[in-house]
Coordinates of C-alpha atoms and ligand atoms in Angstrom, one line a residue:
M1 CA 16.0 8.0 -19.3
L2 CA 13.7 5.0 -18.5
R3 CA 10.5 5.4 -20.4
I4 CA 7.5 4.4 -18.2
A5 CA 3.9 4.3 -19.3
V6 CA 1.1 4.6 -16.8
L7 CA -2.1 2.4 -17.0
G8 CA -5.0 4.0 -15.2
C9 CA -5.5 7.7 -14.6
G10 CA -7.7 7.7 -11.6
R11 CA -6.8 9.1 -8.1
I12 CA -3.5 7.4 -7.8
G13 CA -2.5 7.0 -11.5
R14 CA -2.5 10.8 -12.1
M15 CA -0.2 11.3 -9.2
H16 CA 2.2 8.5 -10.4
A17 CA 2.1 10.0 -13.9
E18 CA 3.1 13.4 -12.5
N19 CA 5.9 11.9 -10.3
I20 CA 7.4 10.0 -13.3
H21 CA 7.1 13.1 -15.5
A22 CA 9.1 15.1 -12.9
H23 CA 11.7 12.3 -12.2
P24 CA 15.2 13.1 -13.3
R25 CA 16.0 9.6 -14.6
A26 CA 12.6 8.6 -16.0
A27 CA 10.3 9.9 -18.7
L28 CA 6.5 9.5 -18.9
A29 CA 6.1 7.4 -22.1
G30 CA 2.3 8.0 -22.2
V31 CA -0.9 7.0 -20.4
F32 CA -3.9 4.9 -21.0
D33 CA -7.3 4.7 -19.2
V34 CA -10.4 3.0 -20.4
V35 CA -12.2 6.2 -19.6
S36 CA -10.6 8.3 -22.3
A37 CA -11.5 11.6 -20.7
A38 CA -9.2 10.6 -17.7
S39 CA -6.2 9.7 -19.8
K40 CA -6.7 12.6 -22.3
D41 CA -6.7 15.0 -19.4
V42 CA -3.4 13.7 -18.0
A43 CA -1.9 13.4 -21.5
D44 CA -2.8 17.0 -22.4
K45 CA -1.7 18.4 -19.1
L46 CA 1.7 16.7 -19.2
G47 CA 2.1 16.8 -23.0
V48 CA 2.5 13.0 -23.5
T49 CA 1.0 10.4 -25.7
E50 CA -2.5 9.0 -24.9
F51 CA -2.3 5.4 -25.9
A52 CA -5.4 3.9 -27.7
S53 CA -5.4 0.7 -25.6
A54 CA -3.3 -1.3 -23.0
E55 CA -2.3 -3.6 -25.9
H56 CA -0.7 -0.6 -27.6
V57 CA 1.2 0.2 -24.4
F58 CA 2.6 -3.3 -24.1
A59 CA 3.5 -3.5 -27.8
S60 CA 5.2 -0.1 -28.0
D61 CA 8.9 0.1 -28.6
D62 CA 8.8 3.5 -26.9
V63 CA 7.8 2.0 -23.6
D64 CA 10.5 0.4 -21.4
A65 CA 8.4 -0.2 -18.3
V66 CA 4.8 0.1 -17.1
L67 CA 3.2 1.4 -13.9
I68 CA -0.2 -0.3 -13.2
A69 CA -2.6 2.0 -11.4
T70 CA -5.8 0.6 -12.7
S71 CA -8.7 -0.9 -10.6
T72 CA -7.6 -3.9 -8.6
A73 CA -9.4 -6.5 -10.7
T74 CA -7.2 -5.7 -13.7
H75 CA -3.8 -6.1 -12.0
V76 CA -3.3 -9.8 -12.6
D77 CA -4.0 -9.5 -16.3
F78 CA -1.7 -6.5 -16.7
I79 CA 1.1 -8.1 -14.7
E80 CA 0.9 -11.2 -17.0
A81 CA 0.9 -8.9 -20.0
A82 CA 3.9 -7.0 -18.8
V83 CA 5.8 -10.3 -18.2
A84 CA 4.8 -11.5 -21.7
A85 CA 6.0 -8.2 -23.2
G86 CA 9.2 -8.3 -21.2
K87 CA 8.4 -4.9 -19.6
P88 CA 9.2 -4.4 -15.9
C89 CA 6.2 -3.3 -14.0
L90 CA 5.3 -1.5 -10.8
C91 CA 1.8 -2.6 -9.8
E92 CA -0.4 -0.9 -7.2
K93 CA -1.5 -2.9 -4.2
P94 CA -3.2 -5.3 -3.9
I95 CA -2.3 -7.9 -6.6
D96 CA -5.9 -9.1 -6.5
L97 CA -8.6 -9.8 -3.9
S98 CA -8.6 -13.5 -4.6
V99 CA -5.7 -15.7 -3.2
D100 CA -6.5 -18.3 -5.9
R101 CA -6.1 -15.8 -8.6
V102 CA -2.8 -14.6 -7.2
K103 CA -1.6 -18.2 -6.9
A104 CA -2.5 -18.9 -10.5
C105 CA -0.7 -15.7 -11.6
A106 CA 2.4 -16.7 -9.5
E107 CA 2.5 -20.1 -11.3
K108 CA 2.1 -18.4 -14.7
I109 CA 5.0 -16.0 -14.2
A110 CA 7.2 -18.3 -12.2
G111 CA 10.8 -18.1 -13.2
T112 CA 10.4 -14.8 -15.1
S113 CA 13.4 -12.4 -15.1
V114 CA 11.1 -9.5 -15.7
P115 CA 11.2 -7.3 -12.6
I116 CA 7.8 -7.0 -10.9
M117 CA 7.5 -4.5 -8.0
L118 CA 4.5 -4.1 -5.7
G119 CA 3.3 -0.6 -4.7
F120 CA 3.5 -1.0 -0.9
V121 CA 4.5 2.7 -0.7
R122 CA 4.7 2.9 3.1
R123 CA 8.0 1.0 3.0
F124 CA 9.5 4.1 1.3
D125 CA 8.3 6.6 4.0
N126 CA 11.5 8.0 5.6
G127 CA 10.0 7.7 9.1
H128 CA 8.8 4.1 8.8
A129 CA 12.0 3.0 6.9
G130 CA 13.9 4.7 9.7
V131 CA 12.3 2.4 12.2
R132 CA 13.4 -0.6 10.1
K133 CA 16.9 0.8 9.8
A134 CA 17.2 1.3 13.6
I135 CA 16.3 -2.4 14.0
E136 CA 18.8 -3.5 11.4
D137 CA 21.5 -1.3 13.0
G138 CA 20.8 -2.9 16.3
Q139 CA 19.8 0.3 18.0
I140 CA 16.8 -1.1 19.8
G141 CA 18.2 -4.6 20.5
D142 CA 16.0 -7.6 19.9
V143 CA 12.5 -6.6 18.8
H144 CA 9.8 -7.8 21.1
Q145 CA 6.7 -5.8 19.9
V146 CA 5.6 -3.8 16.9
A147 CA 2.5 -1.5 17.0
I148 CA 1.0 -0.1 13.8
T149 CA -1.8 2.4 13.8
S150 CA -3.6 3.3 10.5
R151 CA -6.8 5.3 10.6
D152 CA -8.3 7.1 7.6
P153 CA -9.6 10.6 8.1
G154 CA -13.1 9.8 6.9
M155 CA -15.3 7.0 5.6
A156 CA -14.8 6.2 1.9
P157 CA -17.8 6.4 -0.5
D158 CA -20.3 3.5 -0.3
A159 CA -19.4 2.3 -3.8
Y160 CA -15.7 2.1 -2.8
I161 CA -16.5 0.1 0.3
E162 CA -18.9 -2.2 -1.7
G163 CA -16.1 -3.1 -4.2
S164 CA -13.1 -3.0 -1.8
G165 CA -13.1 -6.7 -0.8
G166 CA -13.3 -5.8 2.9
I167 CA -11.1 -3.8 5.3
F168 CA -8.5 -6.5 5.8
R169 CA -7.7 -6.9 2.0
D170 CA -8.2 -3.2 1.2
M171 CA -6.8 -1.2 4.1
T172 CA -5.0 -3.5 6.6
I173 CA -3.1 -5.0 3.6
H174 CA -0.7 -2.0 3.9
D175 CA -0.2 -2.8 7.6
F176 CA 0.4 -6.5 7.0
D177 CA 3.2 -5.6 4.6
M178 CA 4.5 -3.0 7.1
A179 CA 4.5 -5.5 9.9
R180 CA 6.5 -8.0 7.8
F181 CA 8.9 -5.2 6.7
I182 CA 9.5 -3.9 10.2
M183 CA 9.6 -7.2 12.0
G184 CA 11.8 -8.9 9.4
E185 CA 10.2 -12.2 10.3
E186 CA 7.2 -14.1 9.0
F187 CA 4.1 -14.3 11.1
E188 CA 2.7 -17.6 12.2
T189 CA -0.6 -16.8 14.0
V190 CA -3.2 -14.1 13.3
S191 CA -6.1 -13.1 15.6
A192 CA -8.5 -10.3 14.5
V193 CA -11.6 -8.7 15.8
G194 CA -13.9 -6.3 13.9
A195 CA -16.6 -3.8 14.8
R196 CA -19.1 -1.6 13.0
F197 CA -18.9 1.7 14.8
V198 CA -18.6 4.3 12.0
S199 CA -21.1 3.2 9.4
P200 CA -23.1 0.2 10.9
E201 CA -25.7 -0.2 8.1
L202 CA -23.2 -0.1 5.2
M203 CA -20.8 -2.5 7.0
E204 CA -23.7 -4.9 7.8
R205 CA -24.8 -4.8 4.1
C206 CA -21.2 -5.5 3.0
N207 CA -20.4 -8.0 5.7
D208 CA -17.4 -5.8 6.5
Y209 CA -16.0 -3.8 9.5
D210 CA -14.9 -0.2 9.8
T211 CA -12.9 -0.7 13.0
V212 CA -10.4 -3.6 13.5
T213 CA -7.6 -4.8 15.7
V214 CA -5.3 -7.6 14.6
T215 CA -2.6 -9.3 16.7
M216 CA 0.0 -11.5 15.2
T217 CA 2.9 -13.5 16.5
T218 CA 6.0 -14.9 14.8
S219 CA 7.4 -18.4 15.4
S220 CA 9.9 -16.9 17.9
G221 CA 7.0 -15.3 19.8
K222 CA 7.5 -11.7 18.7
Q223 CA 4.2 -9.7 18.8
C224 CA 2.6 -7.2 16.5
V225 CA -0.6 -5.2 17.0
I226 CA -2.4 -3.4 14.1
T227 CA -5.3 -1.0 14.8
N228 CA -7.4 0.4 11.9
S229 CA -10.4 2.7 11.7
R230 CA -12.1 4.0 8.6
Q231 CA -12.7 7.3 10.4
A232 CA -10.4 9.3 12.7
V233 CA -12.0 12.7 13.3
Y234 CA -8.6 14.3 13.9
G235 CA -7.2 13.3 10.5
Y236 CA -5.0 10.6 8.8
D237 CA -3.4 8.7 11.7
Q238 CA -0.2 6.8 10.6
R239 CA 2.2 5.7 13.2
V240 CA 4.6 2.8 13.6
E241 CA 6.4 1.8 16.8
A242 CA 8.9 -0.9 17.4
F243 CA 9.9 -1.9 21.0
G244 CA 12.9 -4.0 21.8
S245 CA 15.3 -5.1 24.5
G246 CA 17.5 -2.1 24.0
G247 CA 15.0 0.7 23.2
M248 CA 12.2 1.9 21.0
A249 CA 11.8 3.5 17.6
I250 CA 8.7 5.5 16.6
S251 CA 7.6 6.9 13.3
E252 CA 5.2 9.7 14.1
N253 CA 2.3 11.4 12.4
Q254 CA 3.0 14.3 10.2
A255 CA 1.3 17.7 10.5
E256 CA 1.0 20.4 7.8
N257 CA 3.9 22.2 9.5
N258 CA 6.0 21.5 12.7
M259 CA 5.0 24.7 14.6
R260 CA 3.7 24.0 18.1
L261 CA 1.8 26.6 20.0
Y262 CA 1.6 27.0 23.8
G263 CA -0.8 29.4 25.6
A264 CA -2.2 30.2 29.1
T265 CA -5.0 27.7 28.8
F266 CA -3.5 25.1 26.4
T267 CA -0.2 23.3 25.5
D268 CA 1.2 21.9 22.4
R269 CA -1.4 22.9 19.7
Q270 CA -0.3 21.8 16.3
A271 CA -1.4 22.3 12.7
P272 CA -3.8 19.5 11.4
L273 CA -2.3 16.2 10.2
L274 CA -1.6 15.9 6.5
N275 CA -5.0 15.1 5.1
F276 CA -4.7 11.7 3.3
F277 CA -2.4 9.3 1.6
I278 CA -1.4 11.5 -1.4
E279 CA -0.3 14.2 0.9
R280 CA 1.1 12.1 3.8
Y281 CA 3.0 9.8 1.6
Q282 CA 4.1 12.3 -1.0
Q283 CA 7.8 11.7 -0.3
A284 CA 7.3 7.9 -0.2
F285 CA 5.5 7.9 -3.6
A286 CA 8.4 9.8 -5.1
T287 CA 11.0 7.5 -3.4
E288 CA 9.0 4.4 -4.6
I289 CA 9.6 5.6 -8.3
D290 CA 13.3 6.0 -7.5
A291 CA 13.5 2.5 -6.2
F292 CA 11.7 1.1 -9.3
V293 CA 14.1 3.0 -11.6
D294 CA 17.1 1.9 -9.5
A295 CA 16.1 -1.7 -9.7
I296 CA 15.8 -1.6 -13.4
E297 CA 18.9 0.4 -14.0
N298 CA 21.1 -1.7 -11.6
K299 CA 19.4 -5.0 -12.6
T300 CA 18.6 -5.7 -8.9
A301 CA 15.5 -7.3 -7.4
P302 CA 12.8 -4.7 -6.6
A303 CA 12.6 -3.8 -2.9
V304 CA 9.0 -5.1 -2.7
G305 CA 8.1 -8.0 -5.0
F306 CA 5.1 -10.1 -6.1
D307 CA 5.7 -12.5 -3.2
D308 CA 5.3 -9.7 -0.7
G309 CA 1.9 -8.9 -2.2
H310 CA 1.0 -12.6 -2.0
K311 CA 2.1 -12.9 1.6
A312 CA 0.2 -9.8 2.7
L313 CA -2.9 -11.1 1.1
L314 CA -2.6 -14.4 3.0
L315 CA -2.4 -12.5 6.2
A316 CA -5.5 -10.5 5.2
E317 CA -7.3 -13.8 4.5
A318 CA -6.2 -15.2 7.9
A319 CA -7.5 -12.0 9.7
G320 CA -10.8 -12.3 7.9
L321 CA -11.2 -15.9 8.9
S322 CA -10.2 -15.2 12.5
A323 CA -12.7 -12.3 12.9
K324 CA -15.4 -14.5 11.4
E325 CA -14.8 -17.5 13.5
G326 CA -13.6 -15.8 16.6
R327 CA -10.4 -17.8 17.0
P328 CA -6.6 -17.4 16.3
V329 CA -5.8 -18.6 12.8
K330 CA -2.5 -20.3 11.9
L331 CA -0.9 -19.1 8.6
S332 CA -0.3 -22.8 7.8
E333 CA -4.2 -23.1 7.4
M334 CA -4.1 -20.6 4.5
V335 CA -1.9 -22.4 2.1
Ligands
NAD401 N1 -0.7 2.6 -2.6 C1 -1.7 3.2 -2.1 O1 -1.6 3.8 -1.0 C2 -3.0 3.2 -2.8 C3 -3.9 4.2 -2.6 C4 -5.1 4.2 -3.3 C5 -5.3 3.2 -4.2 N2 -4.4 2.3 -4.4 C6 -4.6 1.2 -5.4 O2 -4.5 1.8 -6.7 C7 -5.4 1.2 -7.6 C8 -6.3 2.4 -8.3 O3 -6.9 3.0 -7.2 P1 -7.6 4.5 -7.4 O4 -8.0 4.9 -6.1 O5 -6.7 5.3 -8.3 O6 -8.9 4.1 -8.3 P2 -9.7 5.0 -9.3 O7 -11.0 4.3 -9.5 O8 -9.6 6.4 -9.0 O9 -8.8 4.8 -10.7 C9 -8.7 3.6 -11.4 C10 -8.6 4.0 -12.9 O10 -8.4 2.8 -13.6 C11 -9.1 2.9 -14.8 N3 -9.3 1.5 -15.4 C12 -10.1 0.5 -14.9 N4 -9.9 -0.6 -15.7 C13 -9.0 -0.3 -16.6 C14 -8.4 -1.0 -17.7 N5 -8.8 -2.2 -18.0 N6 -7.5 -0.3 -18.5 C15 -7.2 1.0 -18.2 N7 -7.7 1.7 -17.2 C16 -8.6 1.1 -16.4 C17 -10.4 3.5 -14.4 O11 -11.1 4.1 -15.5 C18 -9.9 4.6 -13.4 O12 -9.7 5.8 -14.0 C19 -6.3 0.2 -6.8 O13 -5.8 -1.1 -7.0 C20 -6.1 0.6 -5.4 O14 -6.1 -0.4 -4.5 C21 -3.2 2.2 -3.8

């Protein structure tokens, strides 16, 4: 059993702790959160150790690996601590909101053999991964266009938006990674537009957008469109489509069940969409832990690495610059 400790017992840390606890090849080695009530609650519920500090976690002989689910600003320090302690880590996205900080971290950990995996969970969704597999298997020929739709069911709290680093680095970051994953090629040019339709005052105050569209092209001219909104009144909208010379592959939304109702005055009524990321990506979060355990057990490179986190952040920076200056931005400008 691989003994994994969880740092951070907030929204997502609690879920990861439960998934590790339930995993057949992993054990939850314990948890730590600076808010002791949060870690005590998880430790008591799952019957595991509540560590006294992050330093205790990294120094413990009873911890083989660490899952970092703390607030974003702590990720770089904890990745560096994990590398120094020789403990493989799975770190939630994003690595950090600052490209300079990510670059400095990359330099510090360069050459390490300690596995570092990034929590771009959507790669592990069976539907989205199926689109990539269809491309790899040649089922849709040469890919020409990818379309990614990601809309949250409702506006996040003001405090969350204020500290998020902006929609491109907070929300679209998942889609930048998905675009690279599905396309299998790096993007060269990024154009983005943003609008303030949902919460204009908050967005104005934060110099942020709640509604964005990003278009990107690869050096071979392949195209990708990403659309994001902070509020879709019909629920969490998560779709990926790849179109190619030989066909198309679509990963669709998921409803609470697959029953479809037809009547005299309506057709095709369905149950509501799964509410938000914890429900919609339940399978993907579990598969992500499998992939982390597999990489460590088999001594293979994690499916999503530090470099993927760095590249997604560069795309986010390029999108922010494009929206601000109203022009296409070349990725080469960002390095
Ligand atoms: N993969 C995804 O889909 C996804 C979804 C949501 C959040 N996230 C990411 O996960 C991370 C956590 O998000 P969340 O929504 O769970 O936030 P949250 O605020 O609910 O939880 C963060 C927890 O970390 C704790 N913490 C902060 N600093 C700490 C430190 N130095 N040591 C120990 N604990 C510390 C806080 O007390 C809090 O309990 C963020 O980086 C976020 O971007 C990823």
